[in-house]
Amino acid sequence: MRTALLQSSGRPGSVVENLKVLDAAAGRAAAAGAGLLVAPEMFLTGYAIGDDIGRLAEPADGDSADAIADLAGRHGLAIAYGYPERDGETVFNSAQLISAEGIRLANYRKTHLFGCFEREHFTPGEQPVVQAELGSLRIGLMICYDVEFPENVRAHALAGTDLLVVPTAQMHPFQFVAESMIPVRAFENQMYVAYVNRVGQEGEFDFVGLSALAGPDGVARARAGRGEELVFADADPAFLAASREANPYLKDRRPGLYGSLV
């Protein structure tokens, strides 16, 4: 599946403008043959927007989800995006996957919140593995800091995730996560990982870009720079199957030895 990674911070504080940015990117991605477009963490509203997070938060089936379903259908590709999700009085840092037919396939709530800013504004999710079938691939959803916990990604591997989609807001000085950790996560778990970052200065945060789609061989198929960019790479089920056969980490595990981990 040709996958488009939208490295952008959009227009923080403006849902209307961010929907326009997403619409334009979806058009470019579809024209390039992509079947999936991935936008960063909190793309719908912006990340460093303080108390506006609560004001702009929407239900998973809210107006913005309907708007994204419409543009996914118009452009004929699936879209994964980050947004603040409101569920009653509770707000989650969430990511949603919508199909090319405009159907909501999966919604994930970030389980590991990073730093005082996120803990002030969000409640952590409790479901670590959220998946959906998209074409011939099983897609898993995760957000930013979640991928830095190896147990999280291994849980996806054991559940059969083929392409792990990770909207992120990775900031300086943690760029080594994008550069080094993501390819390793893909290799040790024998999956593709699409890590899609924000970029530039936003409030107190300096987002580093460096979005990547890493393959099960530990090689980045696409790597963005430090600016606004739309990059493409393929997640190939045949290559994934061959790589899993050649690198049988999951078969060679000895779970009986790992009890002390939990």
PDB file of C-alpha atoms in Angstrom:
ATOM      1  CA  MET A   1       0.000   0.000   0.000  1.00  0.00           C
ATOM      2  CA  ARG A   2       1.396   3.353  -1.016  1.00  0.00           C
ATOM      3  CA  THR A   3       1.402   5.486   2.112  1.00  0.00           C
ATOM      4  CA  ALA A   4       1.647   9.269   2.280  1.00  0.00           C
ATOM      5  CA  LEU A   5       3.153  10.924   5.358  1.00  0.00           C
ATOM      6  CA  LEU A   6       1.992  14.514   5.910  1.00  0.00           C
ATOM      7  CA  GLN A   7       4.714  16.246   7.929  1.00  0.00           C
ATOM      8  CA  SER A   8       3.060  19.486   8.982  1.00  0.00           C
ATOM      9  CA  SER A   9       1.852  21.394  12.010  1.00  0.00           C
ATOM     10  CA  GLY A  10      -1.007  22.827   9.994  1.00  0.00           C
ATOM     11  CA  ARG A  11      -2.467  25.989  11.470  1.00  0.00           C
ATOM     12  CA  PRO A  12      -2.559  25.610  15.271  1.00  0.00           C
ATOM     13  CA  GLY A  13      -5.858  26.736  16.754  1.00  0.00           C
ATOM     14  CA  SER A  14      -7.873  26.586  13.517  1.00  0.00           C
ATOM     15  CA  VAL A  15      -9.802  23.405  12.746  1.00  0.00           C
ATOM     16  CA  VAL A  16     -11.165  24.962   9.544  1.00  0.00           C
ATOM     17  CA  GLU A  17      -7.700  25.745   8.187  1.00  0.00           C
ATOM     18  CA  ASN A  18      -6.325  22.333   9.185  1.00  0.00           C
ATOM     19  CA  LEU A  19      -9.148  20.614   7.320  1.00  0.00           C
ATOM     20  CA  LYS A  20      -8.147  22.649   4.259  1.00  0.00           C
ATOM     21  CA  VAL A  21      -4.506  21.574   4.641  1.00  0.00           C
ATOM     22  CA  LEU A  22      -5.609  17.956   4.988  1.00  0.00           C
ATOM     23  CA  ASP A  23      -7.877  18.227   1.945  1.00  0.00           C
ATOM     24  CA  ALA A  24      -5.053  19.599  -0.201  1.00  0.00           C
ATOM     25  CA  ALA A  25      -2.647  16.912   1.010  1.00  0.00           C
ATOM     26  CA  ALA A  26      -5.227  14.197   0.332  1.00  0.00           C
ATOM     27  CA  GLY A  27      -5.558  15.442  -3.233  1.00  0.00           C
ATOM     28  CA  ARG A  28      -1.797  15.306  -3.775  1.00  0.00           C
ATOM     29  CA  ALA A  29      -1.549  11.900  -2.108  1.00  0.00           C
ATOM     30  CA  ALA A  30      -4.355  10.430  -4.200  1.00  0.00           C
ATOM     31  CA  ALA A  31      -2.788  11.802  -7.385  1.00  0.00           C
ATOM     32  CA  ALA A  32       0.442   9.986  -6.429  1.00  0.00           C
ATOM     33  CA  GLY A  33      -1.426   6.694  -6.001  1.00  0.00           C
ATOM     34  CA  ALA A  34      -1.516   6.568  -2.200  1.00  0.00           C
ATOM     35  CA  GLY A  35      -4.105   4.427  -0.460  1.00  0.00           C
ATOM     36  CA  LEU A  36      -3.446   5.901   2.981  1.00  0.00           C
ATOM     37  CA  LEU A  37      -2.606   9.408   4.203  1.00  0.00           C
ATOM     38  CA  VAL A  38      -1.266   9.835   7.750  1.00  0.00           C
ATOM     39  CA  ALA A  39      -1.281  13.204   9.552  1.00  0.00           C
ATOM     40  CA  PRO A  40       0.529  14.020  12.831  1.00  0.00           C
ATOM     41  CA  GLU A  41      -0.568  13.968  16.454  1.00  0.00           C
ATOM     42  CA  MET A  42      -3.247  16.566  17.275  1.00  0.00           C
ATOM     43  CA  PHE A  43      -3.262  17.687  13.637  1.00  0.00           C
ATOM     44  CA  LEU A  44      -6.914  18.703  13.664  1.00  0.00           C
ATOM     45  CA  THR A  45      -6.436  21.477  16.236  1.00  0.00           C
ATOM     46  CA  GLY A  46      -2.743  21.967  16.858  1.00  0.00           C
ATOM     47  CA  TYR A  47      -0.756  20.626  19.802  1.00  0.00           C
ATOM     48  CA  ALA A  48       0.473  23.549  21.928  1.00  0.00           C
ATOM     49  CA  ILE A  49      -2.838  25.398  22.158  1.00  0.00           C
ATOM     50  CA  GLY A  50      -3.328  25.277  25.935  1.00  0.00           C
ATOM     51  CA  ASP A  51      -6.899  25.441  27.182  1.00  0.00           C
ATOM     52  CA  ASP A  52      -8.181  25.546  23.609  1.00  0.00           C
ATOM     53  CA  ILE A  53      -7.639  21.782  23.639  1.00  0.00           C
ATOM     54  CA  GLY A  54     -10.739  21.374  25.771  1.00  0.00           C
ATOM     55  CA  ARG A  55     -12.696  23.952  23.786  1.00  0.00           C
ATOM     56  CA  LEU A  56     -11.891  22.374  20.402  1.00  0.00           C
ATOM     57  CA  ALA A  57     -12.145  18.732  21.470  1.00  0.00           C
ATOM     58  CA  GLU A  58     -14.826  16.754  19.590  1.00  0.00           C
ATOM     59  CA  PRO A  59     -16.429  13.326  19.828  1.00  0.00           C
ATOM     60  CA  ALA A  60     -14.965  10.599  17.617  1.00  0.00           C
ATOM     61  CA  ASP A  61     -18.077  10.890  15.444  1.00  0.00           C
ATOM     62  CA  GLY A  62     -18.211  14.697  15.531  1.00  0.00           C
ATOM     63  CA  ASP A  63     -18.435  17.286  12.770  1.00  0.00           C
ATOM     64  CA  SER A  64     -14.724  17.137  11.917  1.00  0.00           C
ATOM     65  CA  ALA A  65     -14.820  13.352  11.638  1.00  0.00           C
ATOM     66  CA  ASP A  66     -17.706  13.754   9.194  1.00  0.00           C
ATOM     67  CA  ALA A  67     -15.730  16.349   7.217  1.00  0.00           C
ATOM     68  CA  ILE A  68     -12.690  14.061   7.022  1.00  0.00           C
ATOM     69  CA  ALA A  69     -14.875  11.129   6.019  1.00  0.00           C
ATOM     70  CA  ASP A  70     -16.236  13.292   3.196  1.00  0.00           C
ATOM     71  CA  LEU A  71     -12.799  14.293   1.907  1.00  0.00           C
ATOM     72  CA  ALA A  72     -11.516  10.711   2.222  1.00  0.00           C
ATOM     73  CA  GLY A  73     -14.405   9.598   0.050  1.00  0.00           C
ATOM     74  CA  ARG A  74     -13.888  12.404  -2.471  1.00  0.00           C
ATOM     75  CA  HIS A  75     -10.195  11.612  -2.864  1.00  0.00           C
ATOM     76  CA  GLY A  76     -10.569   7.846  -2.590  1.00  0.00           C
ATOM     77  CA  LEU A  77      -7.986   7.141   0.118  1.00  0.00           C
ATOM     78  CA  ALA A  78      -7.953   6.277   3.814  1.00  0.00           C
ATOM     79  CA  ILE A  79      -6.898   8.947   6.315  1.00  0.00           C
ATOM     80  CA  ALA A  80      -5.400   8.630   9.804  1.00  0.00           C
ATOM     81  CA  TYR A  81      -5.166  11.806  11.873  1.00  0.00           C
ATOM     82  CA  GLY A  82      -4.613  13.010  15.418  1.00  0.00           C
ATOM     83  CA  TYR A  83      -7.156  15.086  17.346  1.00  0.00           C
ATOM     84  CA  PRO A  84      -8.427  15.863  20.872  1.00  0.00           C
ATOM     85  CA  GLU A  85     -11.380  13.568  21.553  1.00  0.00           C
ATOM     86  CA  ARG A  86     -14.152  14.580  23.921  1.00  0.00           C
ATOM     87  CA  ASP A  87     -16.149  11.866  25.665  1.00  0.00           C
ATOM     88  CA  GLY A  88     -18.466  13.589  28.117  1.00  0.00           C
ATOM     89  CA  GLU A  89     -16.259  15.623  30.447  1.00  0.00           C
ATOM     90  CA  THR A  90     -13.144  13.612  29.570  1.00  0.00           C
ATOM     91  CA  VAL A  91     -10.635  14.587  26.865  1.00  0.00           C
ATOM     92  CA  PHE A  92      -8.274  12.097  25.236  1.00  0.00           C
ATOM     93  CA  ASN A  93      -5.328  12.549  22.875  1.00  0.00           C
ATOM     94  CA  SER A  94      -6.652  10.367  20.062  1.00  0.00           C
ATOM     95  CA  ALA A  95      -5.997   9.146  16.538  1.00  0.00           C
ATOM     96  CA  GLN A  96      -8.686   7.996  14.141  1.00  0.00           C
ATOM     97  CA  LEU A  97      -8.567   5.960  10.927  1.00  0.00           C
ATOM     98  CA  ILE A  98     -11.227   6.573   8.286  1.00  0.00           C
ATOM     99  CA  SER A  99     -11.515   4.421   5.157  1.00  0.00           C
ATOM    100  CA  ALA A 100     -11.541   5.544   1.537  1.00  0.00           C
ATOM    101  CA  GLU A 101     -15.296   4.972   1.662  1.00  0.00           C
ATOM    102  CA  GLY A 102     -15.655   7.433   4.532  1.00  0.00           C
ATOM    103  CA  ILE A 103     -16.199   4.768   7.204  1.00  0.00           C
ATOM    104  CA  ARG A 104     -14.690   5.196  10.686  1.00  0.00           C
ATOM    105  CA  LEU A 105     -12.533   2.078  11.070  1.00  0.00           C
ATOM    106  CA  ALA A 106     -10.677   2.603  14.336  1.00  0.00           C
ATOM    107  CA  ASN A 107     -10.186   5.156  17.109  1.00  0.00           C
ATOM    108  CA  TYR A 108      -7.251   5.012  19.527  1.00  0.00           C
ATOM    109  CA  ARG A 109      -6.650   6.950  22.750  1.00  0.00           C
ATOM    110  CA  LYS A 110      -3.038   7.607  23.713  1.00  0.00           C
ATOM    111  CA  THR A 111      -2.112   5.349  26.619  1.00  0.00           C
ATOM    112  CA  HIS A 112       1.206   6.931  27.698  1.00  0.00           C
ATOM    113  CA  LEU A 113       1.017  10.696  28.211  1.00  0.00           C
ATOM    114  CA  PHE A 114       4.245  12.667  27.912  1.00  0.00           C
ATOM    115  CA  GLY A 115       5.157  15.421  30.333  1.00  0.00           C
ATOM    116  CA  CYS A 116       3.172  17.855  32.455  1.00  0.00           C
ATOM    117  CA  PHE A 117       1.488  19.491  29.454  1.00  0.00           C
ATOM    118  CA  GLU A 118      -0.254  16.308  28.314  1.00  0.00           C
ATOM    119  CA  ARG A 119      -1.093  15.152  31.840  1.00  0.00           C
ATOM    120  CA  GLU A 120      -2.744  18.509  32.496  1.00  0.00           C
ATOM    121  CA  HIS A 121      -4.990  18.359  29.437  1.00  0.00           C
ATOM    122  CA  PHE A 122      -5.669  14.669  28.731  1.00  0.00           C
ATOM    123  CA  THR A 123      -6.779  11.445  30.345  1.00  0.00           C
ATOM    124  CA  PRO A 124      -4.765   8.361  29.296  1.00  0.00           C
ATOM    125  CA  GLY A 125      -6.490   5.664  27.262  1.00  0.00           C
ATOM    126  CA  GLU A 126      -6.707   2.097  28.514  1.00  0.00           C
ATOM    127  CA  GLN A 127      -6.752   0.012  25.302  1.00  0.00           C
ATOM    128  CA  PRO A 128      -3.181  -0.620  24.066  1.00  0.00           C
ATOM    129  CA  VAL A 129      -3.950  -2.437  20.819  1.00  0.00           C
ATOM    130  CA  VAL A 130      -6.409  -0.915  18.354  1.00  0.00           C
ATOM    131  CA  GLN A 131      -6.449  -2.309  14.809  1.00  0.00           C
ATOM    132  CA  ALA A 132      -8.390  -2.278  11.548  1.00  0.00           C
ATOM    133  CA  GLU A 133      -8.145  -4.118   8.247  1.00  0.00           C
ATOM    134  CA  LEU A 134      -7.243  -1.887   5.310  1.00  0.00           C
ATOM    135  CA  GLY A 135      -6.803  -3.633   1.983  1.00  0.00           C
ATOM    136  CA  SER A 136      -4.392  -6.526   2.518  1.00  0.00           C
ATOM    137  CA  LEU A 137      -2.827  -5.007   5.642  1.00  0.00           C
ATOM    138  CA  ARG A 138      -3.755  -4.997   9.307  1.00  0.00           C
ATOM    139  CA  ILE A 139      -3.289  -1.425  10.513  1.00  0.00           C
ATOM    140  CA  GLY A 140      -2.464  -0.621  14.143  1.00  0.00           C
ATOM    141  CA  LEU A 141      -2.736   2.795  15.771  1.00  0.00           C
ATOM    142  CA  MET A 142      -0.445   4.344  18.372  1.00  0.00           C
ATOM    143  CA  ILE A 143       0.540   7.922  19.266  1.00  0.00           C
ATOM    144  CA  CYS A 144       4.049   9.365  19.757  1.00  0.00           C
ATOM    145  CA  TYR A 145       5.374   8.463  23.243  1.00  0.00           C
ATOM    146  CA  ASP A 146       3.506   5.127  23.113  1.00  0.00           C
ATOM    147  CA  VAL A 147       5.971   3.747  20.547  1.00  0.00           C
ATOM    148  CA  GLU A 148       8.891   4.336  22.917  1.00  0.00           C
ATOM    149  CA  PHE A 149       7.631   1.527  25.153  1.00  0.00           C
ATOM    150  CA  PRO A 150       8.760  -1.763  23.569  1.00  0.00           C
ATOM    151  CA  GLU A 151       5.971  -3.692  25.295  1.00  0.00           C
ATOM    152  CA  ASN A 152       3.400  -1.610  23.417  1.00  0.00           C
ATOM    153  CA  VAL A 153       4.805  -2.364  19.995  1.00  0.00           C
ATOM    154  CA  ARG A 154       5.393  -6.036  20.800  1.00  0.00           C
ATOM    155  CA  ALA A 155       1.726  -6.313  21.788  1.00  0.00           C
ATOM    156  CA  HIS A 156       0.840  -5.080  18.302  1.00  0.00           C
ATOM    157  CA  ALA A 157       3.232  -7.560  16.724  1.00  0.00           C
ATOM    158  CA  LEU A 158       1.677 -10.438  18.645  1.00  0.00           C
ATOM    159  CA  ALA A 159      -1.774  -9.232  17.555  1.00  0.00           C
ATOM    160  CA  GLY A 160      -0.727  -9.329  13.901  1.00  0.00           C
ATOM    161  CA  THR A 161      -0.260  -5.649  13.080  1.00  0.00           C
ATOM    162  CA  ASP A 162       1.372  -5.237   9.659  1.00  0.00           C
ATOM    163  CA  LEU A 163       1.602  -1.442   9.497  1.00  0.00           C
ATOM    164  CA  LEU A 164       1.788   0.512  12.742  1.00  0.00           C
ATOM    165  CA  VAL A 165       0.606   4.093  12.192  1.00  0.00           C
ATOM    166  CA  VAL A 166       2.067   6.553  14.717  1.00  0.00           C
ATOM    167  CA  PRO A 167       0.985  10.206  14.533  1.00  0.00           C
ATOM    168  CA  THR A 168       3.515  12.054  16.644  1.00  0.00           C
ATOM    169  CA  ALA A 169       4.595  15.399  18.074  1.00  0.00           C
ATOM    170  CA  GLN A 170       8.279  14.657  18.614  1.00  0.00           C
ATOM    171  CA  MET A 171      10.285  17.614  19.809  1.00  0.00           C
ATOM    172  CA  HIS A 172      13.934  18.622  20.303  1.00  0.00           C
ATOM    173  CA  PRO A 173      16.122  17.110  21.767  1.00  0.00           C
ATOM    174  CA  PHE A 174      14.552  13.672  21.217  1.00  0.00           C
ATOM    175  CA  GLN A 175      15.146  13.363  17.465  1.00  0.00           C
ATOM    176  CA  PHE A 176      17.044  10.106  18.020  1.00  0.00           C
ATOM    177  CA  VAL A 177      13.631   8.445  18.393  1.00  0.00           C
ATOM    178  CA  ALA A 178      12.770   9.244  14.782  1.00  0.00           C
ATOM    179  CA  GLU A 179      16.289   8.607  13.508  1.00  0.00           C
ATOM    180  CA  SER A 180      17.192   5.412  15.382  1.00  0.00           C
ATOM    181  CA  MET A 181      14.404   3.941  17.477  1.00  0.00           C
ATOM    182  CA  ILE A 182      11.691   3.743  14.822  1.00  0.00           C
ATOM    183  CA  PRO A 183      13.699   1.580  12.370  1.00  0.00           C
ATOM    184  CA  VAL A 184      14.666  -0.700  15.276  1.00  0.00           C
ATOM    185  CA  ARG A 185      11.047  -1.013  16.406  1.00  0.00           C
ATOM    186  CA  ALA A 186      10.084  -2.022  12.867  1.00  0.00           C
ATOM    187  CA  PHE A 187      12.862  -4.628  12.671  1.00  0.00           C
ATOM    188  CA  GLU A 188      12.493  -6.201  16.112  1.00  0.00           C
ATOM    189  CA  ASN A 189       8.728  -6.552  15.657  1.00  0.00           C
ATOM    190  CA  GLN A 190       8.744  -7.401  11.928  1.00  0.00           C
ATOM    191  CA  MET A 191       6.288  -4.773  10.781  1.00  0.00           C
ATOM    192  CA  TYR A 192       6.144  -1.473   8.950  1.00  0.00           C
ATOM    193  CA  VAL A 193       6.044   1.656  11.126  1.00  0.00           C
ATOM    194  CA  ALA A 194       4.771   4.998   9.796  1.00  0.00           C
ATOM    195  CA  TYR A 195       5.964   7.710  12.186  1.00  0.00           C
ATOM    196  CA  VAL A 196       4.511  11.089  11.173  1.00  0.00           C
ATOM    197  CA  ASN A 197       5.643  14.213  12.986  1.00  0.00           C
ATOM    198  CA  ARG A 198       4.812  17.863  13.420  1.00  0.00           C
ATOM    199  CA  VAL A 199       7.412  20.421  12.424  1.00  0.00           C
ATOM    200  CA  GLY A 200       8.750  23.801  13.564  1.00  0.00           C
ATOM    201  CA  GLN A 201       8.205  25.974  16.612  1.00  0.00           C
ATOM    202  CA  GLU A 202       4.862  25.779  18.378  1.00  0.00           C
ATOM    203  CA  GLY A 203       4.579  27.402  21.777  1.00  0.00           C
ATOM    204  CA  GLU A 204       7.391  26.074  23.960  1.00  0.00           C
ATOM    205  CA  PHE A 205       7.982  23.086  21.681  1.00  0.00           C
ATOM    206  CA  ASP A 206      10.361  22.745  18.730  1.00  0.00           C
ATOM    207  CA  PHE A 207       9.123  19.843  16.615  1.00  0.00           C
ATOM    208  CA  VAL A 208      11.903  18.106  14.702  1.00  0.00           C
ATOM    209  CA  GLY A 209      10.139  16.578  11.685  1.00  0.00           C
ATOM    210  CA  LEU A 210      12.126  13.563  10.401  1.00  0.00           C
ATOM    211  CA  SER A 211       8.946  11.581   9.677  1.00  0.00           C
ATOM    212  CA  ALA A 212       9.655   8.107   8.339  1.00  0.00           C
ATOM    213  CA  LEU A 213       8.139   4.886   7.124  1.00  0.00           C
ATOM    214  CA  ALA A 214      10.456   2.092   8.304  1.00  0.00           C
ATOM    215  CA  GLY A 215      10.298  -1.467   6.991  1.00  0.00           C
ATOM    216  CA  PRO A 216      10.718  -4.827   8.726  1.00  0.00           C
ATOM    217  CA  ASP A 217      14.340  -4.860   7.566  1.00  0.00           C
ATOM    218  CA  GLY A 218      15.035  -1.765   9.686  1.00  0.00           C
ATOM    219  CA  VAL A 219      15.419   0.476   6.650  1.00  0.00           C
ATOM    220  CA  ALA A 220      13.530   3.763   6.294  1.00  0.00           C
ATOM    221  CA  ARG A 221      11.653   3.624   2.985  1.00  0.00           C
ATOM    222  CA  ALA A 222      10.964   7.348   3.223  1.00  0.00           C
ATOM    223  CA  ARG A 223      12.463  10.030   5.412  1.00  0.00           C
ATOM    224  CA  ALA A 224      11.338  13.646   5.601  1.00  0.00           C
ATOM    225  CA  GLY A 225      13.572  16.548   6.534  1.00  0.00           C
ATOM    226  CA  ARG A 226      12.885  19.360   8.999  1.00  0.00           C
ATOM    227  CA  GLY A 227      10.267  21.309   7.029  1.00  0.00           C
ATOM    228  CA  GLU A 228       6.697  20.923   5.778  1.00  0.00           C
ATOM    229  CA  GLU A 229       6.692  17.927   3.476  1.00  0.00           C
ATOM    230  CA  LEU A 230       4.586  15.138   1.986  1.00  0.00           C
ATOM    231  CA  VAL A 231       6.602  11.948   1.485  1.00  0.00           C
ATOM    232  CA  PHE A 232       5.623   8.548   0.131  1.00  0.00           C
ATOM    233  CA  ALA A 233       6.628   4.936   0.660  1.00  0.00           C
ATOM    234  CA  ASP A 234       5.132   1.496   0.077  1.00  0.00           C
ATOM    235  CA  ALA A 235       4.153  -1.101   2.671  1.00  0.00           C
ATOM    236  CA  ASP A 236       4.509  -4.369   0.737  1.00  0.00           C
ATOM    237  CA  PRO A 237       2.726  -7.428   2.193  1.00  0.00           C
ATOM    238  CA  ALA A 238       4.874  -9.858   0.165  1.00  0.00           C
ATOM    239  CA  PHE A 239       8.123  -8.332   1.437  1.00  0.00           C
ATOM    240  CA  LEU A 240       6.727  -8.350   4.967  1.00  0.00           C
ATOM    241  CA  ALA A 241       5.884 -12.068   4.765  1.00  0.00           C
ATOM    242  CA  ALA A 242       9.360 -12.920   3.451  1.00  0.00           C
ATOM    243  CA  SER A 243      11.014 -10.801   6.147  1.00  0.00           C
ATOM    244  CA  ARG A 244       9.015 -12.503   8.888  1.00  0.00           C
ATOM    245  CA  GLU A 245      10.076 -15.888   7.576  1.00  0.00           C
ATOM    246  CA  ALA A 246      13.734 -14.851   7.558  1.00  0.00           C
ATOM    247  CA  ASN A 247      13.608 -13.123  10.969  1.00  0.00           C
ATOM    248  CA  PRO A 248      11.501 -15.317  13.281  1.00  0.00           C
ATOM    249  CA  TYR A 249      11.654 -13.177  16.417  1.00  0.00           C
ATOM    250  CA  LEU A 250       8.045 -13.860  17.314  1.00  0.00           C
ATOM    251  CA  LYS A 251       8.417 -17.629  16.822  1.00  0.00           C
ATOM    252  CA  ASP A 252      11.640 -17.754  18.824  1.00  0.00           C
ATOM    253  CA  ARG A 253      10.287 -15.928  21.865  1.00  0.00           C
ATOM    254  CA  ARG A 254      10.252 -17.770  25.215  1.00  0.00           C
ATOM    255  CA  PRO A 255       7.385 -16.087  27.105  1.00  0.00           C
ATOM    256  CA  GLY A 256       7.892 -18.342  30.125  1.00  0.00           C
ATOM    257  CA  LEU A 257      11.110 -16.444  30.881  1.00  0.00           C
ATOM    258  CA  TYR A 258       9.495 -13.007  30.806  1.00  0.00           C
ATOM    259  CA  GLY A 259       7.188 -13.146  33.816  1.00  0.00           C
ATOM    260  CA  SER A 260       9.271 -10.640  35.782  1.00  0.00           C
ATOM    261  CA  LEU A 261       8.491  -7.982  33.161  1.00  0.00           C
ATOM    262  CA  VAL A 262       4.944  -7.674  34.449  1.00  0.00           C
TER     263      VAL A 262
END
